Amino acid sequence: MFGYYGNVDFGIQMMESLYKSSQKDVFKGGIAHKDGWGGVLINGESEEYVRHTTPLNKTNIQTFFDEKVGNYFGLLHARLSSDKEPKQGAFNSHPFTIRINSKEIAYIAHNGFIEKSEIAKNLGINNAKNVSDSEIFSMYIEKLEGEFIGRLQKALEFVNENNLSNFLNLICLVVNREGNNYICYYSQFKDQPQTPFYPKLLKYNDGSNKAIMSSTLGYYSEFLDEKGNILEKKVEWATEGNIIVL
């Protein structure tokens, strides 16, 4: 997954890397992220929001962008569902939407796992079998009050206080009617996988384009090698344990 602000060429480059990542996750045994994909792209003229059942393919990449338009805010995700999570097509594809108030909507995408039963109980949902952990988490944020980052902080505190996740990466795109859009992210993991850098997020900034992305996407963008060494001066590992605005 990745969130970005920048021009069309950079967005297409990132989406091509997402496509390669979805075909073969080199840091997860070569497995494919085949359980659907989704994304939102926003510029001064339009908003494109899609969620698909089928895997991401090359056809989606060019048609998703308008080359006549300048800069975009974007959030895109290719899903690899865990065995415990539902697979009901586009309903379970990221990103999910959260209505904040009359002026703001947030889009949220998630890698990792959240034990959803405790959150579902808090929401009054007796059977969450057919609702994904990401959607349950989004519903919980929507239930809270205040501005988005404050709500997200409260939701994360609930998750951490109740030990509901050992691996949680979030990328959010907040869209404001007045055009004050922004991307924020959160990354935290407690378990160390066989590939220690796999759960980490990478941050990119060249002055004109900014992005936050998964490590596998960083590899296919040639920002990272197979051993986790950073190859590009404009890239660094993202801060962990705090909500950061890109």
Short mmCIF file of C-alpha atoms in Angstrom, two decimals:
data_model
loop_
_atom_site.label_atom_id
_atom_site.label_comp_id
_atom_site.label_asym_id
_atom_site.label_seq_id
_atom_site.Cartn_x
_atom_site.Cartn_y
_atom_site.Cartn_z
CA MET A 1 0.00 0.00 0.00
CA PHE A 2 1.01 3.62 -0.37
CA GLY A 3 -0.20 7.15 0.16
CA TYR A 4 1.19 10.05 -1.82
CA TYR A 5 0.98 13.64 -2.90
CA GLY A 6 2.58 14.55 -6.20
CA ASN A 7 2.43 14.57 -9.96
CA VAL A 8 0.93 12.03 -12.35
CA ASP A 9 4.24 10.48 -13.41
CA PHE A 10 5.23 9.78 -9.81
CA GLY A 11 1.77 8.37 -9.07
CA ILE A 12 1.96 6.00 -12.04
CA GLN A 13 5.46 4.94 -10.97
CA MET A 14 4.18 4.12 -7.48
CA MET A 15 1.15 2.28 -8.81
CA GLU A 16 3.34 0.19 -11.12
CA SER A 17 5.39 -0.77 -8.06
CA LEU A 18 2.18 -1.66 -6.23
CA TYR A 19 1.22 -3.88 -9.15
CA LYS A 20 4.57 -5.70 -9.00
CA SER A 21 4.24 -6.02 -5.21
CA SER A 22 0.77 -7.51 -5.58
CA GLN A 23 2.05 -10.09 -8.07
CA LYS A 24 4.97 -11.22 -5.93
CA ASP A 25 5.68 -10.06 -2.39
CA VAL A 26 9.42 -10.70 -2.28
CA PHE A 27 9.58 -10.23 1.49
CA LYS A 28 6.74 -12.68 2.18
CA GLY A 29 7.85 -15.77 0.29
CA GLY A 30 6.75 -14.52 -3.12
CA ILE A 31 3.05 -14.70 -2.26
CA ALA A 32 0.55 -12.71 -4.35
CA HIS A 33 -1.78 -10.08 -2.86
CA LYS A 34 -4.74 -11.45 -4.79
CA ASP A 35 -7.74 -10.60 -2.59
CA GLY A 36 -8.80 -7.40 -4.31
CA TRP A 37 -7.52 -3.85 -4.49
CA GLY A 38 -8.78 -0.32 -4.08
CA GLY A 39 -7.79 3.29 -4.08
CA VAL A 40 -8.75 6.92 -4.06
CA LEU A 41 -7.21 9.68 -6.19
CA ILE A 42 -8.12 13.31 -5.64
CA ASN A 43 -7.15 16.49 -7.47
CA GLY A 44 -8.70 19.90 -7.90
CA GLU A 45 -11.19 18.62 -10.46
CA SER A 46 -12.20 15.09 -9.54
CA GLU A 47 -12.27 12.29 -7.00
CA GLU A 48 -11.83 8.68 -8.14
CA TYR A 49 -12.68 6.06 -5.53
CA VAL A 50 -12.71 2.37 -6.43
CA ARG A 51 -12.74 -0.98 -4.66
CA HIS A 52 -12.34 -4.18 -6.68
CA THR A 53 -12.73 -7.90 -6.06
CA THR A 54 -10.17 -8.85 -8.67
CA PRO A 55 -6.41 -8.44 -8.23
CA LEU A 56 -4.70 -5.27 -9.43
CA ASN A 57 -3.59 -5.50 -13.06
CA LYS A 58 -1.70 -3.31 -15.49
CA THR A 59 -4.86 -2.07 -17.21
CA ASN A 60 -5.99 -0.32 -14.03
CA ILE A 61 -2.86 1.80 -13.78
CA GLN A 62 -3.04 4.14 -16.77
CA THR A 63 -6.83 4.50 -16.77
CA PHE A 64 -6.88 5.54 -13.11
CA PHE A 65 -4.96 8.76 -13.78
CA ASP A 66 -5.76 11.80 -15.90
CA GLU A 67 -2.46 12.98 -17.40
CA LYS A 68 -3.93 16.43 -18.08
CA VAL A 69 -4.27 17.07 -14.35
CA GLY A 70 -1.45 18.35 -12.14
CA ASN A 71 -0.91 16.96 -8.65
CA TYR A 72 -2.88 14.26 -6.87
CA PHE A 73 -3.48 13.07 -3.36
CA GLY A 74 -3.68 9.28 -3.49
CA LEU A 75 -4.12 6.21 -1.30
CA LEU A 76 -3.92 2.73 -2.85
CA HIS A 77 -3.88 -0.79 -1.44
CA ALA A 78 -3.63 -4.38 -2.73
CA ARG A 79 -5.19 -6.83 -0.28
CA LEU A 80 -3.75 -10.05 1.10
CA SER A 81 -6.38 -11.38 3.47
CA SER A 82 -5.57 -13.56 6.45
CA ASP A 83 -7.36 -16.91 6.70
CA LYS A 84 -9.54 -15.59 9.54
CA GLU A 85 -10.81 -12.57 7.62
CA PRO A 86 -13.81 -12.48 5.23
CA LYS A 87 -13.46 -12.41 1.46
CA GLN A 88 -16.67 -10.86 0.20
CA GLY A 89 -15.33 -9.00 -2.76
CA ALA A 90 -15.28 -5.24 -2.91
CA PHE A 91 -16.90 -4.95 0.53
CA ASN A 92 -13.60 -5.95 2.11
CA SER A 93 -11.21 -4.08 -0.19
CA HIS A 94 -9.40 -1.02 1.12
CA PRO A 95 -9.52 1.90 1.57
CA PHE A 96 -12.54 2.36 3.82
CA THR A 97 -14.33 5.67 4.27
CA ILE A 98 -14.97 7.46 7.56
CA ARG A 99 -17.31 10.44 7.79
CA ILE A 100 -15.69 12.89 10.21
CA ASN A 101 -18.08 15.84 9.98
CA SER A 102 -19.89 17.91 7.37
CA LYS A 103 -16.56 19.10 5.96
CA GLU A 104 -14.26 16.07 6.14
CA ILE A 105 -14.05 12.47 4.98
CA ALA A 106 -11.15 10.16 5.77
CA TYR A 107 -10.00 7.18 3.74
CA ILE A 108 -8.07 4.51 5.62
CA ALA A 109 -5.97 1.53 4.48
CA HIS A 110 -4.39 -1.03 6.78
CA ASN A 111 -1.72 -3.72 6.74
CA GLY A 112 -1.36 -6.09 9.64
CA PHE A 113 -3.98 -7.56 11.96
CA ILE A 114 -6.36 -6.25 14.63
CA GLU A 115 -8.21 -8.57 16.99
CA LYS A 116 -11.66 -7.25 16.14
CA SER A 117 -13.94 -9.00 18.67
CA GLU A 118 -13.33 -6.48 21.47
CA ILE A 119 -13.97 -3.52 19.15
CA ALA A 120 -17.07 -5.21 17.71
CA LYS A 121 -18.40 -5.69 21.23
CA ASN A 122 -17.86 -1.99 21.93
CA LEU A 123 -19.83 -1.18 18.77
CA GLY A 124 -22.68 -3.54 19.71
CA ILE A 125 -21.90 -5.97 16.87
CA ASN A 126 -22.57 -9.50 18.11
CA ASN A 127 -21.27 -11.36 15.06
CA ALA A 128 -18.34 -9.78 13.24
CA LYS A 129 -17.49 -12.87 11.19
CA ASN A 130 -18.34 -11.20 7.88
CA VAL A 131 -16.86 -7.80 8.73
CA SER A 132 -13.10 -7.35 8.34
CA ASP A 133 -10.85 -6.06 11.12
CA SER A 134 -10.07 -2.97 9.02
CA GLU A 135 -13.73 -2.12 8.57
CA ILE A 136 -14.48 -2.68 12.28
CA PHE A 137 -11.61 -0.36 13.17
CA SER A 138 -12.91 2.27 10.72
CA MET A 139 -16.40 2.01 12.21
CA TYR A 140 -14.95 2.55 15.68
CA ILE A 141 -13.15 5.73 14.57
CA GLU A 142 -16.36 7.02 13.01
CA LYS A 143 -18.20 6.45 16.29
CA LEU A 144 -15.78 8.68 18.22
CA GLU A 145 -16.00 12.48 18.39
CA GLY A 146 -13.63 15.27 17.43
CA GLU A 147 -11.16 15.86 14.63
CA PHE A 148 -9.77 12.91 12.73
CA ILE A 149 -6.29 12.66 14.28
CA GLY A 150 -7.78 12.90 17.77
CA ARG A 151 -10.21 10.10 16.96
CA LEU A 152 -7.45 7.97 15.44
CA GLN A 153 -5.32 8.49 18.54
CA LYS A 154 -8.17 7.34 20.81
CA ALA A 155 -8.80 4.29 18.63
CA LEU A 156 -5.12 3.34 18.69
CA GLU A 157 -5.02 3.76 22.47
CA PHE A 158 -7.93 1.32 22.73
CA VAL A 159 -6.11 -1.18 20.51
CA ASN A 160 -2.83 -0.88 22.43
CA GLU A 161 -4.38 -0.87 25.91
CA ASN A 162 -6.23 -4.10 25.09
CA ASN A 163 -3.29 -5.70 23.22
CA LEU A 164 -5.36 -6.16 20.08
CA SER A 165 -2.51 -5.98 17.54
CA ASN A 166 1.13 -6.98 17.22
CA PHE A 167 1.47 -5.51 13.73
CA LEU A 168 -0.42 -2.40 12.65
CA ASN A 169 0.36 -0.11 9.72
CA LEU A 170 -2.16 2.56 8.75
CA ILE A 171 -2.17 5.12 5.97
CA CYS A 172 -4.98 7.68 5.93
CA LEU A 173 -6.02 10.34 3.46
CA VAL A 174 -8.18 13.10 4.94
CA VAL A 175 -10.17 15.17 2.44
CA ASN A 176 -11.56 18.57 3.35
CA ARG A 177 -14.22 20.53 1.43
CA GLU A 178 -11.98 23.59 1.68
CA GLY A 179 -9.08 21.74 0.06
CA ASN A 180 -6.98 21.28 3.21
CA ASN A 181 -6.23 17.65 2.40
CA TYR A 182 -3.47 15.67 4.07
CA ILE A 183 -2.03 12.18 4.46
CA CYS A 184 -1.05 10.71 7.81
CA TYR A 185 0.30 7.34 8.86
CA TYR A 186 0.93 5.14 11.88
CA SER A 187 3.29 2.16 12.18
CA GLN A 188 3.86 -0.18 15.09
CA PHE A 189 4.85 -3.82 15.41
CA LYS A 190 5.80 -5.94 18.40
CA ASP A 191 6.68 -9.28 16.82
CA GLN A 192 9.91 -9.54 14.84
CA PRO A 193 9.31 -11.51 11.62
CA GLN A 194 11.94 -13.52 9.79
CA THR A 195 12.58 -10.41 7.66
CA PRO A 196 12.89 -7.72 10.39
CA PHE A 197 12.36 -4.73 8.11
CA TYR A 198 9.27 -6.19 6.39
CA PRO A 199 6.67 -4.51 8.68
CA LYS A 200 8.31 -1.10 8.41
CA LEU A 201 7.03 1.77 6.29
CA LEU A 202 9.26 3.85 4.02
CA LYS A 203 8.94 7.62 3.57
CA TYR A 204 9.89 9.40 0.33
CA ASN A 205 10.30 13.15 -0.26
CA ASP A 206 11.96 14.79 -3.25
CA GLY A 207 10.55 18.25 -2.60
CA SER A 208 7.78 17.91 -5.18
CA ASN A 209 6.49 14.40 -4.48
CA LYS A 210 5.89 12.82 -1.09
CA ALA A 211 4.94 9.23 -0.29
CA ILE A 212 4.59 6.71 2.51
CA MET A 213 4.74 3.06 1.43
CA SER A 214 5.18 -0.56 2.45
CA SER A 215 8.66 -2.07 2.32
CA THR A 216 7.81 -4.38 -0.59
CA LEU A 217 6.63 -1.43 -2.65
CA GLY A 218 9.87 0.33 -1.75
CA TYR A 219 11.78 -2.64 -3.11
CA TYR A 220 9.98 -2.56 -6.46
CA SER A 221 10.49 1.21 -6.64
CA GLU A 222 14.24 0.53 -6.30
CA PHE A 223 14.40 2.49 -3.06
CA LEU A 224 15.36 -0.62 -1.07
CA ASP A 225 17.37 -3.77 -1.77
CA GLU A 226 16.49 -7.34 -0.78
CA LYS A 227 18.44 -6.99 2.49
CA GLY A 228 16.60 -3.86 3.57
CA ASN A 229 19.34 -1.39 2.69
CA ILE A 230 18.08 2.00 1.54
CA LEU A 231 19.32 2.87 -1.97
CA GLU A 232 17.89 6.36 -2.40
CA LYS A 233 18.84 9.51 -0.45
CA LYS A 234 15.26 10.80 -0.65
CA VAL A 235 14.01 7.78 1.30
CA GLU A 236 14.08 6.97 5.02
CA TRP A 237 12.37 4.57 7.39
CA ALA A 238 9.17 6.01 8.81
CA THR A 239 8.84 6.93 12.48
CA GLU A 240 7.16 4.23 14.54
CA GLY A 241 4.64 4.50 17.35
CA ASN A 242 3.18 7.93 16.55
CA ILE A 243 0.66 9.42 14.14
CA ILE A 244 2.65 11.42 11.61
CA VAL A 245 1.35 13.83 8.98
CA LEU A 246 3.23 13.37 5.72
#
